[in-house]
mmCIF file of C-alpha atoms in Angstrom:
data_model
loop_
_atom_site.group_PDB
_atom_site.id
_atom_site.type_symbol
_atom_site.label_atom_id
_atom_site.label_comp_id
_atom_site.label_asym_id
_atom_site.label_seq_id
_atom_site.Cartn_x
_atom_site.Cartn_y
_atom_site.Cartn_z
ATOM 1 C CA MET A 222 77.481 -44.538 17.347
ATOM 2 C CA PRO A 223 74.698 -45.885 19.488
ATOM 3 C CA GLY A 224 71.680 -43.641 19.410
ATOM 4 C CA ALA A 225 72.830 -41.725 16.327
ATOM 5 C CA GLY A 226 69.952 -40.000 14.599
ATOM 6 C CA ARG A 227 67.713 -40.415 17.608
ATOM 7 C CA LYS A 228 65.702 -37.279 18.422
ATOM 8 C CA SER A 229 65.934 -35.803 21.882
ATOM 9 C CA PRO A 230 62.662 -35.575 23.786
ATOM 10 C CA PRO A 231 61.210 -32.064 23.930
ATOM 11 C CA THR A 232 62.146 -29.992 26.952
ATOM 12 C CA GLY A 233 59.654 -28.311 29.231
ATOM 13 C CA GLY A 234 57.255 -31.188 28.553
ATOM 14 C CA GLY A 235 53.622 -31.552 29.433
ATOM 15 C CA ASN A 236 50.452 -30.620 27.656
ATOM 16 C CA PRO A 237 48.666 -27.297 28.149
ATOM 17 C CA PRO A 238 45.762 -27.365 30.604
ATOM 18 C CA ARG A 239 42.578 -28.678 29.020
ATOM 19 C CA TYR A 240 40.602 -25.556 29.842
ATOM 20 C CA LEU A 241 42.934 -23.504 27.611
ATOM 21 C CA ALA A 242 42.302 -25.857 24.693
ATOM 22 C CA ILE A 243 38.539 -25.763 25.270
ATOM 23 C CA ALA A 244 38.576 -21.961 25.467
ATOM 24 C CA ALA A 245 40.485 -21.873 22.152
ATOM 25 C CA VAL A 246 37.866 -24.094 20.508
ATOM 26 C CA VAL A 247 34.997 -21.886 21.705
ATOM 27 C CA ARG A 248 36.875 -18.714 20.730
ATOM 28 C CA ASP A 249 37.554 -20.073 17.231
ATOM 29 C CA ARG A 250 33.944 -21.142 16.838
ATOM 30 C CA ILE A 251 32.750 -17.621 17.656
ATOM 31 C CA VAL A 252 35.052 -16.216 14.970
ATOM 32 C CA THR A 253 34.759 -18.861 12.226
ATOM 33 C CA ASP A 254 31.051 -19.540 12.630
ATOM 34 C CA GLN A 255 30.518 -15.764 12.860
ATOM 35 C CA LEU A 256 28.240 -16.138 15.858
ATOM 36 C CA GLY A 257 26.583 -12.798 16.458
ATOM 37 C CA PRO A 258 26.549 -10.930 19.758
ATOM 38 C CA HIS A 259 24.198 -12.378 22.385
ATOM 39 C CA THR A 260 24.173 -15.870 20.780
ATOM 40 C CA LEU A 261 23.655 -18.552 23.444
ATOM 41 C CA LEU A 262 26.662 -20.888 23.792
ATOM 42 C CA PRO A 263 26.781 -24.473 25.129
ATOM 43 C CA SER A 264 26.386 -24.792 28.884
ATOM 44 C CA GLU A 265 29.121 -25.993 31.238
ATOM 45 C CA ARG A 266 27.560 -29.456 31.250
ATOM 46 C CA GLU A 267 27.373 -29.589 27.450
ATOM 47 C CA LEU A 268 30.970 -28.397 27.080
ATOM 48 C CA ALA A 269 32.141 -30.972 29.619
ATOM 49 C CA GLU A 270 30.370 -33.781 27.744
ATOM 50 C CA GLN A 271 31.653 -32.595 24.336
ATOM 51 C CA HIS A 272 35.287 -32.555 25.494
ATOM 52 C CA GLY A 273 35.255 -35.383 28.032
ATOM 53 C CA VAL A 274 36.239 -33.204 30.983
ATOM 54 C CA SER A 275 34.786 -32.249 34.338
ATOM 55 C CA ARG A 276 32.333 -29.399 34.702
ATOM 56 C CA MET A 277 34.990 -27.577 36.726
ATOM 57 C CA THR A 278 37.323 -27.627 33.710
ATOM 58 C CA ALA A 279 34.524 -26.418 31.429
ATOM 59 C CA ARG A 280 33.778 -23.653 33.945
ATOM 60 C CA GLN A 281 37.438 -22.578 33.890
ATOM 61 C CA ALA A 282 37.311 -22.291 30.095
ATOM 62 C CA LEU A 283 34.216 -20.096 30.192
ATOM 63 C CA SER A 284 35.668 -17.992 33.022
ATOM 64 C CA LEU A 285 38.780 -17.349 30.932
ATOM 65 C CA LEU A 286 36.678 -16.254 27.946
ATOM 66 C CA GLU A 287 34.593 -14.032 30.220
ATOM 67 C CA SER A 288 37.747 -12.379 31.598
ATOM 68 C CA GLU A 289 38.853 -11.733 27.990
ATOM 69 C CA GLY A 290 35.520 -10.074 27.191
ATOM 70 C CA VAL A 291 34.684 -12.713 24.555
ATOM 71 C CA VAL A 292 31.571 -13.961 26.365
ATOM 72 C CA TYR A 293 29.305 -12.846 29.176
ATOM 73 C CA ARG A 294 27.166 -14.856 31.547
ATOM 74 C CA LYS A 295 23.568 -14.294 32.615
ATOM 75 C CA PRO A 296 22.728 -16.847 35.335
ATOM 76 C CA PRO A 297 20.605 -18.879 35.125
ATOM 77 C CA ARG A 298 20.047 -18.318 31.381
ATOM 78 C CA GLY A 299 23.570 -19.248 30.323
ATOM 79 C CA THR A 300 26.651 -17.917 28.522
ATOM 80 C CA PHE A 301 26.389 -15.606 25.507
ATOM 81 C CA VAL A 302 28.682 -14.136 22.857
ATOM 82 C CA ALA A 303 29.758 -10.628 23.869
ATOM 83 C CA GLU A 304 29.665 -7.538 21.708
ATOM 84 C CA PRO A 305 32.949 -7.224 19.774
ATOM 85 C CA ARG A 306 35.456 -4.752 21.156
ATOM 86 C CA VAL A 307 35.800 -1.403 19.429
ATOM 87 C CA ARG A 308 39.268 -1.412 17.831
ATOM 88 C CA PHE A 309 40.810 2.011 18.299
ATOM 89 C CA HIS A 310 43.872 3.666 16.889
ATOM 90 C CA ILE A 311 45.326 6.356 19.132
ATOM 91 C CA GLY A 312 43.382 9.472 18.265
ATOM 92 C CA SER A 313 40.008 11.150 18.477
ATOM 93 C CA PHE A 314 37.341 8.918 20.051
ATOM 94 C CA SER A 315 34.583 10.362 17.866
ATOM 95 C CA GLU A 316 36.577 10.058 14.660
ATOM 96 C CA GLU A 317 37.773 6.531 15.434
ATOM 97 C CA VAL A 318 34.275 5.250 16.240
ATOM 98 C CA SER A 319 32.777 6.934 13.161
ATOM 99 C CA ARG A 320 35.522 5.369 11.012
ATOM 100 C CA LEU A 321 34.257 1.951 12.113
ATOM 101 C CA GLY A 322 30.681 2.774 11.112
ATOM 102 C CA ARG A 323 29.527 2.976 14.737
ATOM 103 C CA ARG A 324 27.767 5.834 16.541
ATOM 104 C CA PRO A 325 29.874 7.829 19.038
ATOM 105 C CA ALA A 326 28.425 10.041 21.740
ATOM 106 C CA ALA A 327 29.685 12.162 24.632
ATOM 107 C CA ARG A 328 27.974 13.199 27.845
ATOM 108 C CA LEU A 329 29.643 16.046 29.707
ATOM 109 C CA LEU A 330 29.949 15.224 33.411
ATOM 110 C CA TRP A 331 31.752 18.457 34.293
ATOM 111 C CA ALA A 332 34.014 21.103 32.786
ATOM 112 C CA GLU A 333 35.927 23.902 34.502
ATOM 113 C CA VAL A 334 39.001 26.098 34.617
ATOM 114 C CA GLN A 335 41.720 24.765 36.917
ATOM 115 C CA GLN A 336 45.191 25.778 37.901
ATOM 116 C CA ALA A 337 47.387 23.132 36.312
ATOM 117 C CA THR A 338 48.880 20.570 38.686
ATOM 118 C CA PRO A 339 52.627 19.862 38.428
ATOM 119 C CA ALA A 340 51.983 16.709 36.369
ATOM 120 C CA VAL A 341 49.690 18.546 33.939
ATOM 121 C CA ARG A 342 52.117 21.485 33.683
ATOM 122 C CA MET A 343 54.930 19.103 32.856
ATOM 123 C CA ALA A 344 52.885 17.269 30.217
ATOM 124 C CA LEU A 345 51.745 20.483 28.519
ATOM 125 C CA GLY A 346 54.980 22.424 29.016
ATOM 126 C CA LEU A 347 53.260 25.207 30.971
ATOM 127 C CA ASP A 348 54.662 27.738 33.435
ATOM 128 C CA ASP A 349 53.891 27.784 37.151
ATOM 129 C CA GLY A 350 50.426 29.180 37.824
ATOM 130 C CA ALA A 351 49.151 28.434 34.319
ATOM 131 C CA GLU A 352 45.483 27.536 33.916
ATOM 132 C CA VAL A 353 43.912 24.718 31.916
ATOM 133 C CA HIS A 354 40.433 23.975 30.658
ATOM 134 C CA VAL A 355 39.364 20.519 31.840
ATOM 135 C CA PHE A 356 36.606 18.357 30.355
ATOM 136 C CA HIS A 357 35.400 15.165 32.041
ATOM 137 C CA ARG A 358 33.118 13.232 29.680
ATOM 138 C CA LEU A 359 31.472 9.825 29.468
ATOM 139 C CA ARG A 360 31.997 8.395 25.985
ATOM 140 C CA SER A 361 29.732 5.760 24.474
ATOM 141 C CA VAL A 362 29.461 3.660 21.334
ATOM 142 C CA ASP A 363 25.973 2.836 20.058
ATOM 143 C CA ASP A 364 24.621 3.997 23.444
ATOM 144 C CA ALA A 365 26.884 1.629 25.444
ATOM 145 C CA PRO A 366 29.328 3.355 27.845
ATOM 146 C CA VAL A 367 32.945 2.671 26.906
ATOM 147 C CA ALA A 368 35.248 5.327 28.394
ATOM 148 C CA LEU A 369 35.650 8.172 30.854
ATOM 149 C CA GLU A 370 37.783 10.949 29.366
ATOM 150 C CA THR A 371 39.541 13.691 31.314
ATOM 151 C CA THR A 372 41.059 16.188 28.871
ATOM 152 C CA PHE A 373 43.344 19.110 29.767
ATOM 153 C CA LEU A 374 43.815 22.005 27.312
ATOM 154 C CA PRO A 375 46.002 25.099 27.812
ATOM 155 C CA ALA A 376 43.624 27.928 28.704
ATOM 156 C CA HIS A 377 45.578 30.554 26.766
ATOM 157 C CA LEU A 378 45.188 28.532 23.566
ATOM 158 C CA THR A 379 41.478 27.742 23.963
ATOM 159 C CA PRO A 380 39.553 30.813 25.189
ATOM 160 C CA GLY A 381 35.808 30.199 25.388
ATOM 161 C CA ILE A 382 36.061 26.447 24.784
ATOM 162 C CA LEU A 383 34.050 25.623 27.901
ATOM 163 C CA ASP A 384 31.003 26.850 25.982
ATOM 164 C CA THR A 385 31.524 24.083 23.399
ATOM 165 C CA PRO A 386 28.584 21.657 23.033
ATOM 166 C CA GLU A 387 29.307 18.369 24.801
ATOM 167 C CA GLU A 388 28.739 16.239 21.700
ATOM 168 C CA GLY A 389 31.475 15.678 19.161
ATOM 169 C CA SER A 390 35.218 15.738 18.897
ATOM 170 C CA LEU A 391 37.394 18.188 20.821
ATOM 171 C CA TRP A 392 40.048 17.621 18.174
ATOM 172 C CA ALA A 393 37.630 18.965 15.571
ATOM 173 C CA VAL A 394 37.064 22.030 17.756
ATOM 174 C CA LEU A 395 40.822 22.594 18.116
ATOM 175 C CA ARG A 396 41.258 22.375 14.347
ATOM 176 C CA ASP A 397 38.183 24.282 13.189
ATOM 177 C CA ARG A 398 37.712 26.946 15.880
ATOM 178 C CA TYR A 399 41.266 27.555 17.053
ATOM 179 C CA ARG A 400 43.109 26.703 13.826
ATOM 180 C CA ILE A 401 45.471 24.381 15.704
ATOM 181 C CA ARG A 402 47.083 21.967 13.259
ATOM 182 C CA LEU A 403 47.390 18.655 15.089
ATOM 183 C CA ALA A 404 50.391 16.629 14.001
ATOM 184 C CA ARG A 405 51.229 13.866 16.476
ATOM 185 C CA SER A 406 49.603 11.983 19.331
ATOM 186 C CA THR A 407 51.395 9.551 21.623
ATOM 187 C CA ALA A 408 49.920 7.423 24.364
ATOM 188 C CA VAL A 409 50.830 5.034 27.147
ATOM 189 C CA LEU A 410 48.447 2.150 27.906
ATOM 190 C CA GLU A 411 48.242 0.576 31.352
ATOM 191 C CA SER A 412 46.023 -2.171 32.757
ATOM 192 C CA ILE A 413 44.122 -1.031 35.844
ATOM 193 C CA VAL A 414 41.310 -2.108 38.152
ATOM 194 C CA LEU A 415 38.309 0.214 37.946
ATOM 195 C CA ASP A 416 37.336 1.998 41.153
ATOM 196 C CA ASP A 417 33.741 2.094 42.355
ATOM 197 C CA ALA A 418 32.898 5.443 40.746
ATOM 198 C CA SER A 419 34.356 4.507 37.353
ATOM 199 C CA SER A 420 32.708 1.075 37.457
ATOM 200 C CA SER A 421 29.335 2.668 38.156
ATOM 201 C CA ALA A 422 29.697 5.220 35.346
ATOM 202 C CA LEU A 423 30.810 2.538 32.869
ATOM 203 C CA ALA A 424 28.067 0.089 33.933
ATOM 204 C CA VAL A 425 30.361 -2.757 34.994
ATOM 205 C CA ARG A 426 30.958 -4.607 38.249
ATOM 206 C CA ALA A 427 33.188 -2.892 40.798
ATOM 207 C CA GLY A 428 36.751 -4.109 40.464
ATOM 208 C CA SER A 429 36.420 -4.882 36.745
ATOM 209 C CA ALA A 430 39.448 -4.607 34.488
ATOM 210 C CA GLY A 431 40.092 -1.317 32.753
ATOM 211 C CA THR A 432 42.662 0.340 30.526
ATOM 212 C CA LEU A 433 44.185 3.703 31.392
ATOM 213 C CA LEU A 434 45.283 5.629 28.300
ATOM 214 C CA THR A 435 47.484 8.654 28.983
ATOM 215 C CA ARG A 436 47.787 10.759 25.825
ATOM 216 C CA ARG A 437 49.755 13.845 24.710
ATOM 217 C CA THR A 438 48.916 15.585 21.423
ATOM 218 C CA GLN A 439 51.256 18.015 19.670
ATOM 219 C CA ASP A 440 50.790 20.521 16.892
ATOM 220 C CA GLU A 441 53.033 20.974 13.861
ATOM 221 C CA SER A 442 55.550 23.013 15.872
ATOM 222 C CA GLY A 443 55.945 20.254 18.467
ATOM 223 C CA ARG A 444 53.986 22.179 21.112
ATOM 224 C CA CYS A 445 51.794 19.976 23.345
ATOM 225 C CA VAL A 446 48.196 21.199 23.001
ATOM 226 C CA GLU A 447 46.306 18.406 24.753
ATOM 227 C CA TYR A 448 46.924 16.093 27.700
ATOM 228 C CA ALA A 449 44.367 13.406 28.487
ATOM 229 C CA ARG A 450 43.823 10.590 30.963
ATOM 230 C CA ASP A 451 41.155 8.258 29.612
ATOM 231 C CA VAL A 452 39.775 5.167 31.363
ATOM 232 C CA TYR A 453 38.295 2.476 29.110
ATOM 233 C CA ARG A 454 36.316 -0.643 29.835
ATOM 234 C CA ALA A 455 38.750 -3.453 29.077
ATOM 235 C CA ASP A 456 35.937 -5.667 27.777
ATOM 236 C CA ARG A 457 34.742 -3.110 25.204
ATOM 237 C CA ALA A 458 37.904 -1.522 23.798
ATOM 238 C CA ALA A 459 41.031 -2.760 22.028
ATOM 239 C CA PHE A 460 43.899 -0.656 20.730
ATOM 240 C CA GLU A 461 45.732 -1.239 17.469
ATOM 241 C CA VAL A 462 49.357 -0.120 17.347
ATOM 242 C CA SER A 463 51.589 -0.222 14.296
ATOM 243 C CA GLU A 464 55.240 0.665 13.815
ATOM 244 C CA VAL A 465 57.272 1.220 10.675
ATOM 245 C CA LEU A 466 60.413 -0.883 11.123
ATOM 246 C CA THR A 467 63.594 0.709 9.842
ATOM 247 C CA PRO A 468 66.482 -1.682 9.137
ATOM 248 C CA ASP A 469 68.213 -0.935 12.437
ATOM 249 C CA ARG A 470 64.982 -1.709 14.395
ATOM 250 C CA ALA A 471 64.069 -4.767 12.328
ATOM 251 C CA GLY A 472 67.347 -6.461 13.129
ATOM 252 C CA VAL A 473 68.519 -6.357 9.503
#
């Protein structure tokens, strides 16, 4: 037959935009050459000359990397390698940061007793009129602000906790002081735009990208003992999620 054995042309043709390829090259160089944080990278003009593209295309590549948090720019000095993101599992901020060999810290912005709102009551499984202890803290890693945490704890389970020093892990306090055996923590992650107050507290430009982590923590009996709404800088935090695949979920 005429044309037998001839391969069909690929569908959805076209090459990816050049700026994506240039961004991939720079990203790979940062990783493979192990360029340390704050290393000066080639300028837009140098990138354009190296890859035979316009300065606008080179600028798009650097803008993409900046939006990913891989680089940061300091006009007129140039573009630099950013600090690596802190890679969190879902859990205690202090314990996760310490596990990575970094230095966690907390600064208490306010703490008080509140009557639980309907959403907080639902999350914690509380009755109407129940009270909660609320902590609002700025969390940092190696002195750099990373997250704003708002933590709600059932007041009847945590008497006197508002006197707790602001440093350290609230999970450790729940375990050691109140003998609450934590068993499971689940979270939902959502991309958000930081408002002016959060941007100021986290030392980023207004309107920067953030990650909202909404977390519920249960004890061994399945009772919810903590509800939290945490706002992270998107350029400084990454979250690692793993799942054990049973045969029915793995498609076997």
